mmCIF file of C-alpha atoms in Angstrom:
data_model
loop_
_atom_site.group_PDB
_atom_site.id
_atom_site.type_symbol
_atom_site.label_atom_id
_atom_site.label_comp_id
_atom_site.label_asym_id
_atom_site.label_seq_id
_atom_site.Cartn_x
_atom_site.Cartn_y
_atom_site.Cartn_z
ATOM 1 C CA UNK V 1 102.417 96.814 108.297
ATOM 2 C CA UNK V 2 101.166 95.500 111.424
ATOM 3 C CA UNK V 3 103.313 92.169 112.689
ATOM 4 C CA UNK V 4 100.316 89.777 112.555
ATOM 5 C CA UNK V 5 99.353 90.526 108.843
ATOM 6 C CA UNK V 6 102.846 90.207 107.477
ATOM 7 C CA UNK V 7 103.226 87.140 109.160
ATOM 8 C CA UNK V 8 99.980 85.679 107.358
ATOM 9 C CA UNK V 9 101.231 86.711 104.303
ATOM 10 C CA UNK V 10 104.712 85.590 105.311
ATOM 11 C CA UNK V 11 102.853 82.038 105.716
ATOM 12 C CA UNK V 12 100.414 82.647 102.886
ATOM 13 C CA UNK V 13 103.544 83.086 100.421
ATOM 14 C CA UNK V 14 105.469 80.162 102.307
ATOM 15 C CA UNK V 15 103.111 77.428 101.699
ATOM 16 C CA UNK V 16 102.445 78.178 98.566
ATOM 17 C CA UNK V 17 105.996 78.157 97.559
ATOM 18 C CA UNK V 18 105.861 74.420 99.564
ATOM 19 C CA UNK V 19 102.460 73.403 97.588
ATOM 20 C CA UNK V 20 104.724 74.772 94.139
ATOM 21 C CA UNK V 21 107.907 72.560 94.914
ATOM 22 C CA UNK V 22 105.103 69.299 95.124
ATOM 23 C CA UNK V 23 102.674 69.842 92.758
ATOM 24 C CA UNK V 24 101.635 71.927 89.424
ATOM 25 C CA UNK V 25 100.483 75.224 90.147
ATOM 26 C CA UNK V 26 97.183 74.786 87.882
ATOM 27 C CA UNK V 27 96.319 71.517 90.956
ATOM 28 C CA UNK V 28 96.671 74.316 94.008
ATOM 29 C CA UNK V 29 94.084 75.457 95.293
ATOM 30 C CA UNK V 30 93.128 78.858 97.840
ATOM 31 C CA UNK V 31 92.042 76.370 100.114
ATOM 32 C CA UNK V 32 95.481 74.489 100.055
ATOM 33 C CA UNK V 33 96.673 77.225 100.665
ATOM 34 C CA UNK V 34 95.235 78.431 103.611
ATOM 35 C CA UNK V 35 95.502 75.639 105.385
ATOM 36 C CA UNK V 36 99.172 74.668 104.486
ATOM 37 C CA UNK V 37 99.448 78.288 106.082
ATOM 38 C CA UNK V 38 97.014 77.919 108.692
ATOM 39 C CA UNK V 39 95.089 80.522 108.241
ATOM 40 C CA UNK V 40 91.304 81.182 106.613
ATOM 41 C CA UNK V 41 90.735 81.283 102.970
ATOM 42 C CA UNK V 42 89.316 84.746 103.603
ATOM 43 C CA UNK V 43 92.958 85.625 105.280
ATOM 44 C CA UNK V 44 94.311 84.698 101.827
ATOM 45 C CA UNK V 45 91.855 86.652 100.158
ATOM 46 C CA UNK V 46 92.827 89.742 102.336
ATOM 47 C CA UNK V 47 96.333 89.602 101.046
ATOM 48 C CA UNK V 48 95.534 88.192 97.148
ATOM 49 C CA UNK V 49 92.789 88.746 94.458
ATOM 50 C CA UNK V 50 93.813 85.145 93.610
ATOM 51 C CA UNK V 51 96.333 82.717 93.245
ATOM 52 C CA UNK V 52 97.429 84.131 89.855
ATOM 53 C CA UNK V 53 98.027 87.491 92.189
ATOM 54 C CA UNK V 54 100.266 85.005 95.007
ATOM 55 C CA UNK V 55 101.838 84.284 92.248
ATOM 56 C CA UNK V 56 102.771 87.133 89.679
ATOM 57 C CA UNK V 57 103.139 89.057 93.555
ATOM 58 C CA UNK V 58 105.747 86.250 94.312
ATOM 59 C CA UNK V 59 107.734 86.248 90.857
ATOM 60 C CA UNK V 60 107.496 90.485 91.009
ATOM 61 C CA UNK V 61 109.143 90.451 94.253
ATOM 62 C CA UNK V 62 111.865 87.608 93.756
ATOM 63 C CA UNK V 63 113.046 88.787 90.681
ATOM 64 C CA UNK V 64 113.310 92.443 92.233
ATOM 65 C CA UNK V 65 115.626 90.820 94.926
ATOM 66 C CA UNK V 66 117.883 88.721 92.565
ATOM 67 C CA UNK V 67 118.490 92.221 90.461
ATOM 68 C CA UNK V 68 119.231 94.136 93.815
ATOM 69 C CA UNK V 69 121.189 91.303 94.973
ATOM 70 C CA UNK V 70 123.284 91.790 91.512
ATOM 71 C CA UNK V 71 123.419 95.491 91.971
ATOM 72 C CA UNK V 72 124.634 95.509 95.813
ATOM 73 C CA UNK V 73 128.176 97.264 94.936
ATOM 74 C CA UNK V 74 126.037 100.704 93.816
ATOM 75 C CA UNK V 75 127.601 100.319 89.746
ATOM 76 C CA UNK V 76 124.726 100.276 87.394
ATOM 77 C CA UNK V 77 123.989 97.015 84.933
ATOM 78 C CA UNK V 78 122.186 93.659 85.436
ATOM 79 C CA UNK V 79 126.009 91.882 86.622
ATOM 80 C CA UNK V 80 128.498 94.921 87.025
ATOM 81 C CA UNK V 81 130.863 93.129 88.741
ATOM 82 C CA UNK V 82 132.547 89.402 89.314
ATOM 83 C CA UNK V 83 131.422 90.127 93.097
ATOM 84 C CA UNK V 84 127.212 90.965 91.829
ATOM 85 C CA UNK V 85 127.207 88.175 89.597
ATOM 86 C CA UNK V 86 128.883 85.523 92.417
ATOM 87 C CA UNK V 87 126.259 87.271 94.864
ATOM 88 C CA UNK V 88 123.449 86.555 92.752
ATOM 89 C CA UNK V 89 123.927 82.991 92.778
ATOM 90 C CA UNK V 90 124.495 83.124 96.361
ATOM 91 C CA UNK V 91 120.898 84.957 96.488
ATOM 92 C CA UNK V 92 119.653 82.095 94.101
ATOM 93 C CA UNK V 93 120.571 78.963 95.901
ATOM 94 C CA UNK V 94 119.308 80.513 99.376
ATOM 95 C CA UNK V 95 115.945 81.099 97.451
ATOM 96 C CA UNK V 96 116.127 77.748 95.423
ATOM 97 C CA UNK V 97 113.030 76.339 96.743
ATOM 98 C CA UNK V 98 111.132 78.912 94.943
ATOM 99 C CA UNK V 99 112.983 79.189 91.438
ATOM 100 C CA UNK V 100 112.830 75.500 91.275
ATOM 101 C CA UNK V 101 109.311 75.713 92.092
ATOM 102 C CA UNK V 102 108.509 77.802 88.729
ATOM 103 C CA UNK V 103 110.893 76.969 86.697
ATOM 104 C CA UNK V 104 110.456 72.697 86.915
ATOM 105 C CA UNK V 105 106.404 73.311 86.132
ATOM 106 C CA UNK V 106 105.690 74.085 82.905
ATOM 107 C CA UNK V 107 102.899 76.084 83.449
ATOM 108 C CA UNK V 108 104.159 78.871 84.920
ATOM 109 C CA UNK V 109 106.169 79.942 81.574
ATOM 110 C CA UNK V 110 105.605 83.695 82.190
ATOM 111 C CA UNK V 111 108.210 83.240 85.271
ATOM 112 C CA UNK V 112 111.360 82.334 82.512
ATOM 113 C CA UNK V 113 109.673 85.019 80.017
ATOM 114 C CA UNK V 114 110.570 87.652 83.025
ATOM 115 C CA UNK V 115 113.727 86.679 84.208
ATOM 116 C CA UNK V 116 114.696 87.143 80.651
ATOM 117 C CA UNK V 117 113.485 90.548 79.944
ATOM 118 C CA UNK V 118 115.056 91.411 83.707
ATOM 119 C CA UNK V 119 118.064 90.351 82.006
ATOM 120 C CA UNK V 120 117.882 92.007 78.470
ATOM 121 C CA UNK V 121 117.087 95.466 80.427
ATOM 122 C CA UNK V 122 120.497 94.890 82.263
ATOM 123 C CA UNK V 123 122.689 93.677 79.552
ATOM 124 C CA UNK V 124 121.574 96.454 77.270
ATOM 125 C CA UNK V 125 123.525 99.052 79.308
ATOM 126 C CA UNK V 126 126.686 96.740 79.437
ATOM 127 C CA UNK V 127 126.883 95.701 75.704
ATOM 128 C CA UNK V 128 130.319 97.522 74.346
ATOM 129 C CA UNK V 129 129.099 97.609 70.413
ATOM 130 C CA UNK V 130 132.752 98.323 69.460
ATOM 131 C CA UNK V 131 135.806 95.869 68.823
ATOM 132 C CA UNK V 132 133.839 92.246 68.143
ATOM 133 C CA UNK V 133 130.553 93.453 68.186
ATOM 134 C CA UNK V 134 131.156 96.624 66.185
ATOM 135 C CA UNK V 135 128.549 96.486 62.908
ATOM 136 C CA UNK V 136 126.810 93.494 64.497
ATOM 137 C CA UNK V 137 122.754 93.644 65.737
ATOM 138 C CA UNK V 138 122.748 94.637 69.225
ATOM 139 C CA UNK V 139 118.920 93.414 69.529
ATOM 140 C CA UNK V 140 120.407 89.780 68.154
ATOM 141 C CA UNK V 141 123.241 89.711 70.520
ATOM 142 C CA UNK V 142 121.191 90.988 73.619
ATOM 143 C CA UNK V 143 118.279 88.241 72.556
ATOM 144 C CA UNK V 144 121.189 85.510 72.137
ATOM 145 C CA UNK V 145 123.410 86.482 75.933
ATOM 146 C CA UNK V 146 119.980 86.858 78.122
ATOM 147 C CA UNK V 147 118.623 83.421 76.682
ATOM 148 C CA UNK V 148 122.208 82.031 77.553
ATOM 149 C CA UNK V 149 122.124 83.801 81.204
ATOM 150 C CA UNK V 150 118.265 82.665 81.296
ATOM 151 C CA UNK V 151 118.946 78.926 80.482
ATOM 152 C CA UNK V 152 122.447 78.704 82.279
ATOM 153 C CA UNK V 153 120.293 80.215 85.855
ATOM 154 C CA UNK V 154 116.979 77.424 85.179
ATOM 155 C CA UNK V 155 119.723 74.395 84.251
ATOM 156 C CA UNK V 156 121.796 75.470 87.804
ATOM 157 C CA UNK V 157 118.946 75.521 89.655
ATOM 158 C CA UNK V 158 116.811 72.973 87.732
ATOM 159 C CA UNK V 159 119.297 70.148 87.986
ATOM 160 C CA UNK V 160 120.160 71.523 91.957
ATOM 161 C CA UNK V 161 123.392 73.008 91.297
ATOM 162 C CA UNK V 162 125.489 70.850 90.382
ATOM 163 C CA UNK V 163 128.577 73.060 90.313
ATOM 164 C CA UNK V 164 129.616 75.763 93.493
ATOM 165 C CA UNK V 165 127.962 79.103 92.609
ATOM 166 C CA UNK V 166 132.281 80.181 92.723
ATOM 167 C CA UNK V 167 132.883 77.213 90.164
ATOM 168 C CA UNK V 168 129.748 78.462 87.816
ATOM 169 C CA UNK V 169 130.325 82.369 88.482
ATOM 170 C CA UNK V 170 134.315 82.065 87.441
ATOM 171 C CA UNK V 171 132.956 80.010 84.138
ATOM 172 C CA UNK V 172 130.436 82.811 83.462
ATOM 173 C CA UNK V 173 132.743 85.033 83.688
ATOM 174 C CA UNK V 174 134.947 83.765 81.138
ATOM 175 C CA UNK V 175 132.628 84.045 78.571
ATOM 176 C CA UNK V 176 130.854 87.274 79.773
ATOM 177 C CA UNK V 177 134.475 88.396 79.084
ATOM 178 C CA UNK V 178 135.001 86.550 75.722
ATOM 179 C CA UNK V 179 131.607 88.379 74.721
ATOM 180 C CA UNK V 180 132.212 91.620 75.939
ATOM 181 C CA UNK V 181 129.296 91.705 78.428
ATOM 182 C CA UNK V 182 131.254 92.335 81.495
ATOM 183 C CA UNK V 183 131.432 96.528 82.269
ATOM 184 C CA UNK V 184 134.080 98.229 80.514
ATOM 185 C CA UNK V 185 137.641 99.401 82.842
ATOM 186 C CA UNK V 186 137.360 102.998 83.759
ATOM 187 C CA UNK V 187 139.902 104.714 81.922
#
């Protein structure tokens, strides 16, 4: 992609995440927009169908980044390491602008609704259904750990991290361990 058009989409996707952080995304407007970004509304129109496309286009490609940011170490699942999980919240408070953004205004529910289902598709290869969890519903106990991982990522963010992401990684970790979510040793 040419230099010039990434950086008005750069901008484009940088004042909109500003326009999020101060007001409700139903009040912004294309022509906000542009010229938060300083550029034409036509420019933004190049780059978007509309501002539902900014932002489904912005939540697509953040939430691809936090899972690659989890998945850095090559092992396959959503957290498969202390490490992933530690860099994930690393990845989150450098990007906290944005995940504050849509997870403070209430009408951009679909954001939460895809983190979780990120998180269900990664916890479903991790679940060990043996020991505590043998003869139990592994839809139920998926459902009930990406909620938890859902809510415990919008409160740390939400109420601007109030603990070090080492303080609320080691805590996680703990109970990923009590609940057998963390990867099984290699034998």
């Amino acid at each position: 992609m040419d230099r010039r058009i990434q950086k008005s989409r750069e901008s484009i996707i940088e004042a909109f995440i500003q326009l999020l952080s101060e007001k409700k995304f139903e009040q912004i407007t294309i022509n906000q927009i542009a010229e938060r970004a300083n550029v034409s509304r036509g420019t933004v129109y190049l780059h978007f169908i509309d501002k539902f496309d900014l932002l489904d286009q912005c939540i697509k490609s953040h939430l691809v980044e936090l899972i690659e940011s989890s998945l850095f170490c090559g092992v396959t699942g959503i957290f498969p390491s202390k490490e992933a999980l530690l860099h994930s919240f690393r990845y989150l408070k450098q990007h906290a602008s944005f995940y504050g953004a849509v997870l403070a205004d209430q009408s951009v529910p679909e954001f939460r609704t895809r983190l979780q289902a990120a998180l269900l598709r990664g916890l479903d290869k991790q679940i060990d259904m043996s020991g505590i969890n043998q003869g139990r519903n592994k839809e139920i106990i998926l459902q009930f750990l990406a909620s938890a991982l859902a809510g415990m990522i919008e409160w740390w963010i939400t109420t601007a991290e109030p603990y070090s992401e080492e303080e609320l990684v080691d805590e996680l970790w703990i109970l990923m361990e009590r609940n057998q979510m963390t990867p099984l040793p290699h034998v």
